[in-house]
């Protein structure tokens, strides 16, 4: 009887240190662990991902895409800690995009400005207004709440590269976590977007473009980042409101589906990522050829990059001009009928919704 009660008492201790009471069950491993051990394994796992994938070299300048949301805030905090602790030798910066969304981005940027002071990281903000002459508020006024995320996603991608160029950084890191990546794998399968499917699980992308992008949280579960675990324990200062223009129901369904799978089988998230990693494209599949935009010089597989096409539509009062799949040289902007064996070049870039960049 005494032995039985001792055993029951022991099972309530952290399964890593066997000293303290557990405060959470890790979704990835189902281990019940204490707060101190959680900090340690959380940070150590990210360090191992960085080292094993050789994400950085000493002396590099690295911009952290910072939206003020939980993922990028935790990323900024952890990366500055690891940089100090393990002597990575990185020069870190915060890079924020101001899409011009009143009541959302203006508030979240205030959080990033506080993070600048809290973590001692210089901050660069680039705005859609300065780069394109349009804010998202203006765009939504013109086009309504349909396709607004397409404009925003395409503009953000370029804006991040332009901001990174201003900072003269060697790399850009984003706070995409394991849930985001699993969701993107699923969405690319549902859309038949083979080109994106083949690269969405890469931990580093854009090595042939202006600035490579890395995802140090590739294997980090969202549950461990969100407030009731890491961010809550560490009391990090982050912004948790969703964008007021977030209508992305399709992504929302995919997200819910992943969450349902995770409830039944927590490893499902890592397994979906693994499926994406092991995916191989048939050599007969035609892939888009990478070139540069004739107008602005940005990377593009068409005559004009998507941002220039969308911008032209806005400036001409024809905002639907760039929506859909362009055919050939994107001068006529007619809708393309997908041919068997060809790759759909979806214009929808990774949209944020509740995601951090
Ligand atoms: Fe832009 Fe994201 Fe808002 Fe869509 S949900 S408008 S992509 S900030």
XYZ file of C-alpha atoms and ligand atoms in Angstrom:
365
model
C 0.000 0.000 0.000
C 2.863 2.357 1.006
C 4.839 1.424 -2.118
C 1.769 2.116 -4.243
C 1.290 5.639 -2.845
C 5.035 6.384 -3.267
C 4.735 5.336 -6.920
C 1.716 7.584 -7.440
C 3.640 10.505 -5.875
C 6.654 9.878 -8.115
C 4.497 9.871 -11.258
C 3.509 13.443 -10.460
C 7.100 14.627 -10.840
C 8.621 16.053 -14.013
C 9.695 13.107 -16.154
C 12.958 14.846 -17.112
C 14.383 16.117 -13.798
C 12.282 13.961 -11.476
C 12.440 16.820 -8.954
C 9.655 19.302 -9.611
C 5.966 19.095 -10.357
C 5.071 18.992 -14.052
C 3.119 21.954 -15.389
C 2.532 20.817 -18.957
C 2.332 17.803 -21.226
C 4.446 18.306 -24.332
C 2.226 17.813 -27.389
C 5.138 16.428 -29.396
C 6.330 13.798 -26.924
C 3.463 13.623 -24.392
C 6.077 14.003 -21.614
C 4.842 15.725 -18.472
C 7.502 18.238 -17.550
C 8.168 21.158 -15.226
C 8.546 24.783 -16.251
C 12.353 24.845 -15.912
C 12.845 21.674 -17.983
C 10.409 23.020 -20.557
C 12.467 26.184 -21.070
C 15.574 24.083 -21.406
C 14.248 21.559 -23.941
C 12.370 24.217 -25.904
C 15.482 26.356 -26.394
C 17.822 23.386 -26.848
C 15.653 21.891 -29.607
C 15.717 25.181 -31.520
C 19.484 25.431 -31.025
C 19.880 21.892 -32.419
C 17.709 22.748 -35.449
C 19.902 25.813 -36.091
C 23.158 23.872 -35.723
C 22.143 20.702 -37.594
C 20.764 22.665 -40.528
C 23.673 25.154 -40.505
C 21.217 28.022 -40.672
C 23.780 30.745 -39.912
C 27.451 31.543 -40.190
C 29.366 33.629 -37.683
C 29.414 37.322 -38.607
C 26.150 37.228 -40.568
C 23.555 39.975 -40.340
C 20.133 38.436 -39.760
C 16.730 40.150 -39.879
C 13.883 38.685 -37.827
C 10.506 39.211 -39.518
C 8.641 40.777 -36.594
C 4.897 41.313 -36.604
C 4.436 41.691 -32.863
C 2.585 38.343 -32.811
C 3.487 35.423 -30.559
C 5.644 33.471 -33.022
C 7.911 36.284 -34.124
C 8.119 37.698 -30.591
C 9.218 34.334 -29.178
C 11.614 33.940 -32.125
C 13.218 37.336 -31.459
C 13.577 36.518 -27.764
C 14.931 32.965 -28.211
C 17.276 33.863 -31.061
C 18.832 36.730 -29.083
C 19.246 34.386 -26.094
C 20.822 31.599 -28.178
C 23.028 34.075 -30.026
C 24.456 35.226 -26.686
C 24.580 31.820 -25.013
C 26.191 29.902 -27.896
C 28.210 32.740 -29.439
C 26.628 32.470 -32.878
C 28.253 35.816 -33.687
C 25.129 37.167 -35.426
C 24.047 40.780 -35.828
C 20.305 40.622 -35.266
C 17.680 43.120 -36.436
C 13.903 43.344 -36.305
C 12.143 43.911 -39.612
C 8.459 44.847 -39.638
C 6.039 45.474 -42.455
C 3.383 48.124 -42.057
C 0.561 47.072 -44.367
C -1.483 50.098 -43.341
C -4.310 48.344 -41.491
C -5.790 50.757 -38.996
C -6.719 49.167 -35.696
C -4.520 46.140 -36.296
C -1.035 46.713 -37.655
C -0.631 50.123 -36.034
C -1.288 48.474 -32.649
C 0.925 45.447 -33.285
C 3.780 47.723 -34.420
C 3.674 49.379 -31.028
C 4.471 45.942 -29.561
C 7.428 45.537 -31.944
C 8.698 48.987 -30.935
C 8.652 47.860 -27.294
C 10.445 44.628 -28.299
C 13.126 46.773 -29.944
C 13.887 48.286 -26.551
C 13.335 45.089 -24.518
C 15.700 42.959 -26.643
C 18.042 45.742 -27.760
C 17.535 44.879 -31.453
C 17.463 47.683 -34.055
C 14.114 47.895 -35.847
C 13.402 48.682 -39.500
C 9.803 49.278 -40.592
C 8.841 49.349 -44.267
C 5.350 50.333 -45.311
C 3.127 49.432 -48.247
C 2.299 53.131 -48.543
C 5.952 54.035 -49.150
C 6.710 51.058 -51.382
C 3.522 50.835 -53.427
C 1.608 54.042 -52.741
C -1.312 52.023 -51.319
C -2.243 50.911 -47.810
C -4.315 47.779 -47.203
C -7.069 50.091 -45.938
C -7.079 51.781 -49.403
C -6.990 48.424 -51.196
C -9.875 46.981 -49.185
C -11.868 50.141 -49.867
C -11.415 49.477 -53.577
C -11.716 45.678 -53.775
C -13.714 44.722 -50.656
C -12.918 41.710 -48.531
C -12.395 39.245 -51.348
C -8.840 38.622 -52.556
C -7.452 41.246 -50.175
C -5.058 38.668 -48.701
C -3.732 37.934 -52.197
C -2.651 41.579 -52.555
C -1.338 41.655 -49.022
C 0.611 38.377 -49.285
C 2.249 39.278 -52.609
C 3.150 42.790 -51.419
C 4.489 41.499 -48.114
C 6.836 39.029 -49.753
C 8.500 41.811 -51.736
C 8.366 44.261 -48.859
C 10.304 41.845 -46.653
C 12.981 41.467 -49.322
C 13.158 45.232 -49.785
C 13.418 45.779 -46.019
C 16.091 43.096 -45.780
C 18.027 44.857 -48.567
C 17.780 48.164 -46.662
C 19.245 46.463 -43.602
C 21.897 44.798 -45.781
C 21.265 41.473 -44.083
C 22.497 38.076 -45.245
C 19.396 36.193 -44.073
C 15.823 36.698 -43.034
C 14.226 34.459 -40.390
C 10.509 34.065 -39.908
C 8.428 32.622 -37.077
C 6.653 29.938 -39.126
C 6.053 27.013 -36.804
C 5.384 23.291 -37.374
C 1.598 23.812 -37.468
C 1.954 26.528 -40.140
C 4.145 24.302 -42.287
C 1.843 21.260 -41.977
C -1.074 23.529 -42.904
C 0.788 24.836 -45.958
C 1.649 21.283 -47.103
C -2.025 20.393 -46.913
C -3.159 23.571 -48.706
C -0.667 23.064 -51.522
C -1.948 19.495 -51.996
C -5.547 20.748 -52.039
C -4.662 23.435 -54.597
C -2.503 21.145 -56.732
C 0.303 23.656 -56.343
C 3.200 21.315 -56.974
C 5.820 24.060 -57.247
C 5.039 25.359 -53.764
C 4.528 21.869 -52.337
C 8.040 20.924 -53.360
C 9.616 23.799 -51.440
C 7.259 24.629 -48.583
C 8.934 22.237 -46.136
C 12.471 23.520 -46.801
C 13.941 25.073 -43.696
C 15.801 27.563 -45.905
C 14.267 28.911 -49.093
C 15.152 31.575 -51.616
C 18.845 30.737 -51.799
C 18.695 31.630 -55.491
C 16.799 34.864 -54.728
C 17.845 38.157 -53.133
C 17.801 37.016 -49.474
C 17.559 33.429 -48.174
C 14.785 32.885 -45.623
C 15.013 30.447 -42.708
C 12.426 28.955 -40.372
C 14.093 27.991 -37.078
C 10.655 27.002 -35.645
C 10.056 24.434 -38.393
C 9.640 21.628 -35.832
C 8.232 23.747 -32.978
C 4.590 23.135 -32.123
C 2.376 26.181 -31.931
C 0.967 24.935 -28.651
C 4.381 25.341 -27.072
C 4.731 28.877 -28.333
C 1.361 30.228 -27.396
C 0.573 32.057 -24.275
C -0.322 29.297 -21.883
C 3.103 27.766 -22.261
C 6.266 29.536 -23.287
C 5.150 33.088 -23.934
C 2.958 33.009 -20.831
C 5.667 31.656 -18.542
C 8.247 34.094 -19.879
C 5.694 36.916 -19.848
C 6.784 38.103 -23.271
C 5.190 41.222 -24.649
C 3.225 40.249 -27.783
C 0.094 41.192 -29.686
C -2.660 38.610 -30.094
C -5.453 40.211 -32.116
C -6.261 38.827 -35.577
C -6.205 41.002 -38.659
C -9.524 42.763 -39.215
C -9.370 41.837 -42.918
C -8.790 38.131 -42.356
C -11.457 36.332 -44.409
C -9.353 33.358 -45.362
C -11.905 30.614 -44.788
C -10.074 28.028 -46.888
C -6.896 28.282 -44.832
C -9.070 28.345 -41.715
C -10.613 24.956 -42.613
C -7.177 23.473 -43.260
C -6.026 24.820 -39.894
C -9.010 23.313 -38.082
C -8.459 19.992 -39.830
C -4.826 19.910 -38.658
C -5.917 20.782 -35.113
C -8.457 17.908 -35.185
C -5.766 15.514 -36.369
C -3.419 16.755 -33.661
C -6.057 16.075 -30.992
C -6.335 12.468 -32.104
C -2.646 11.971 -32.864
C -0.213 14.734 -31.826
C 2.550 13.401 -34.104
C 0.332 14.079 -37.133
C 1.860 17.557 -37.516
C 5.416 16.240 -37.782
C 4.263 13.403 -40.040
C 2.599 15.803 -42.482
C 5.839 17.813 -42.605
C 7.767 14.583 -43.229
C 5.388 13.667 -46.068
C 6.052 17.076 -47.619
C 9.819 16.630 -47.204
C 9.763 13.213 -48.874
C 7.607 14.391 -51.741
C 9.338 14.035 -55.120
C 8.250 15.729 -58.332
C 8.100 13.619 -61.483
C 10.779 14.750 -63.911
C 8.050 15.171 -66.565
C 6.355 17.909 -64.508
C 6.949 21.336 -66.030
C 8.173 23.829 -63.426
C 7.998 27.622 -63.778
C 11.254 29.166 -64.926
C 12.746 31.820 -62.677
C 13.576 35.155 -64.273
C 13.294 38.803 -63.311
C 10.447 41.275 -63.634
C 10.929 43.605 -66.589
C 9.429 46.437 -64.600
C 10.997 46.331 -61.136
C 13.718 43.679 -61.419
C 12.233 41.421 -58.727
C 12.369 37.632 -59.248
C 9.512 36.466 -61.439
C 8.585 33.582 -63.710
C 6.510 35.977 -65.831
C 7.272 39.163 -67.764
C 6.042 41.216 -64.800
C 6.196 40.054 -61.206
C 2.907 39.531 -59.437
C 3.278 42.682 -57.332
C 3.684 44.835 -60.476
C 0.643 43.208 -62.102
C -1.496 43.760 -59.011
C -0.234 47.308 -58.628
C -0.966 48.100 -62.278
C -4.526 46.837 -61.756
C -4.981 49.023 -58.688
C -3.525 52.109 -60.363
C -5.736 51.626 -63.427
C -8.820 51.094 -61.301
C -8.993 47.463 -62.500
C -8.062 45.568 -59.335
C -9.234 42.192 -60.668
C -6.656 42.397 -63.444
C -4.019 40.425 -61.576
C -6.333 37.955 -59.860
C -6.285 34.456 -61.268
C -3.643 32.637 -63.209
C -1.971 34.673 -65.929
C -1.392 33.084 -69.335
C 2.000 33.358 -70.972
C 3.350 36.868 -70.970
C 1.110 38.534 -68.449
C 0.061 41.350 -70.704
C -3.462 40.196 -71.453
C -4.166 38.832 -67.943
C -6.641 36.274 -69.224
C -7.432 33.295 -67.070
C -5.474 30.186 -67.828
C -6.965 26.732 -68.215
C -4.656 24.378 -66.392
C -3.060 21.843 -68.727
C -2.447 18.288 -67.551
C 1.131 17.851 -66.356
C 1.693 21.578 -65.906
C 2.266 23.271 -62.589
C -0.298 25.672 -61.251
C 1.535 28.875 -60.400
C -0.781 30.026 -57.685
C -0.682 33.704 -56.987
C -1.685 33.175 -53.400
C 1.421 33.474 -51.362
C 1.594 32.300 -47.787
C -0.958 34.489 -46.129
C -0.803 35.384 -42.550
C -4.325 35.258 -41.146
C -3.312 34.496 -37.611
C 0.171 33.578 -38.815
C 3.270 35.604 -38.266
C 4.527 36.533 -41.713
Fe -2.905 40.923 -44.876
Fe -2.903 38.860 -43.239
Fe -4.703 40.782 -42.952
Fe -4.869 39.122 -45.043
S -5.107 38.545 -42.899
S -5.090 41.370 -45.072
S -2.686 38.730 -45.484
S -2.488 41.038 -42.689
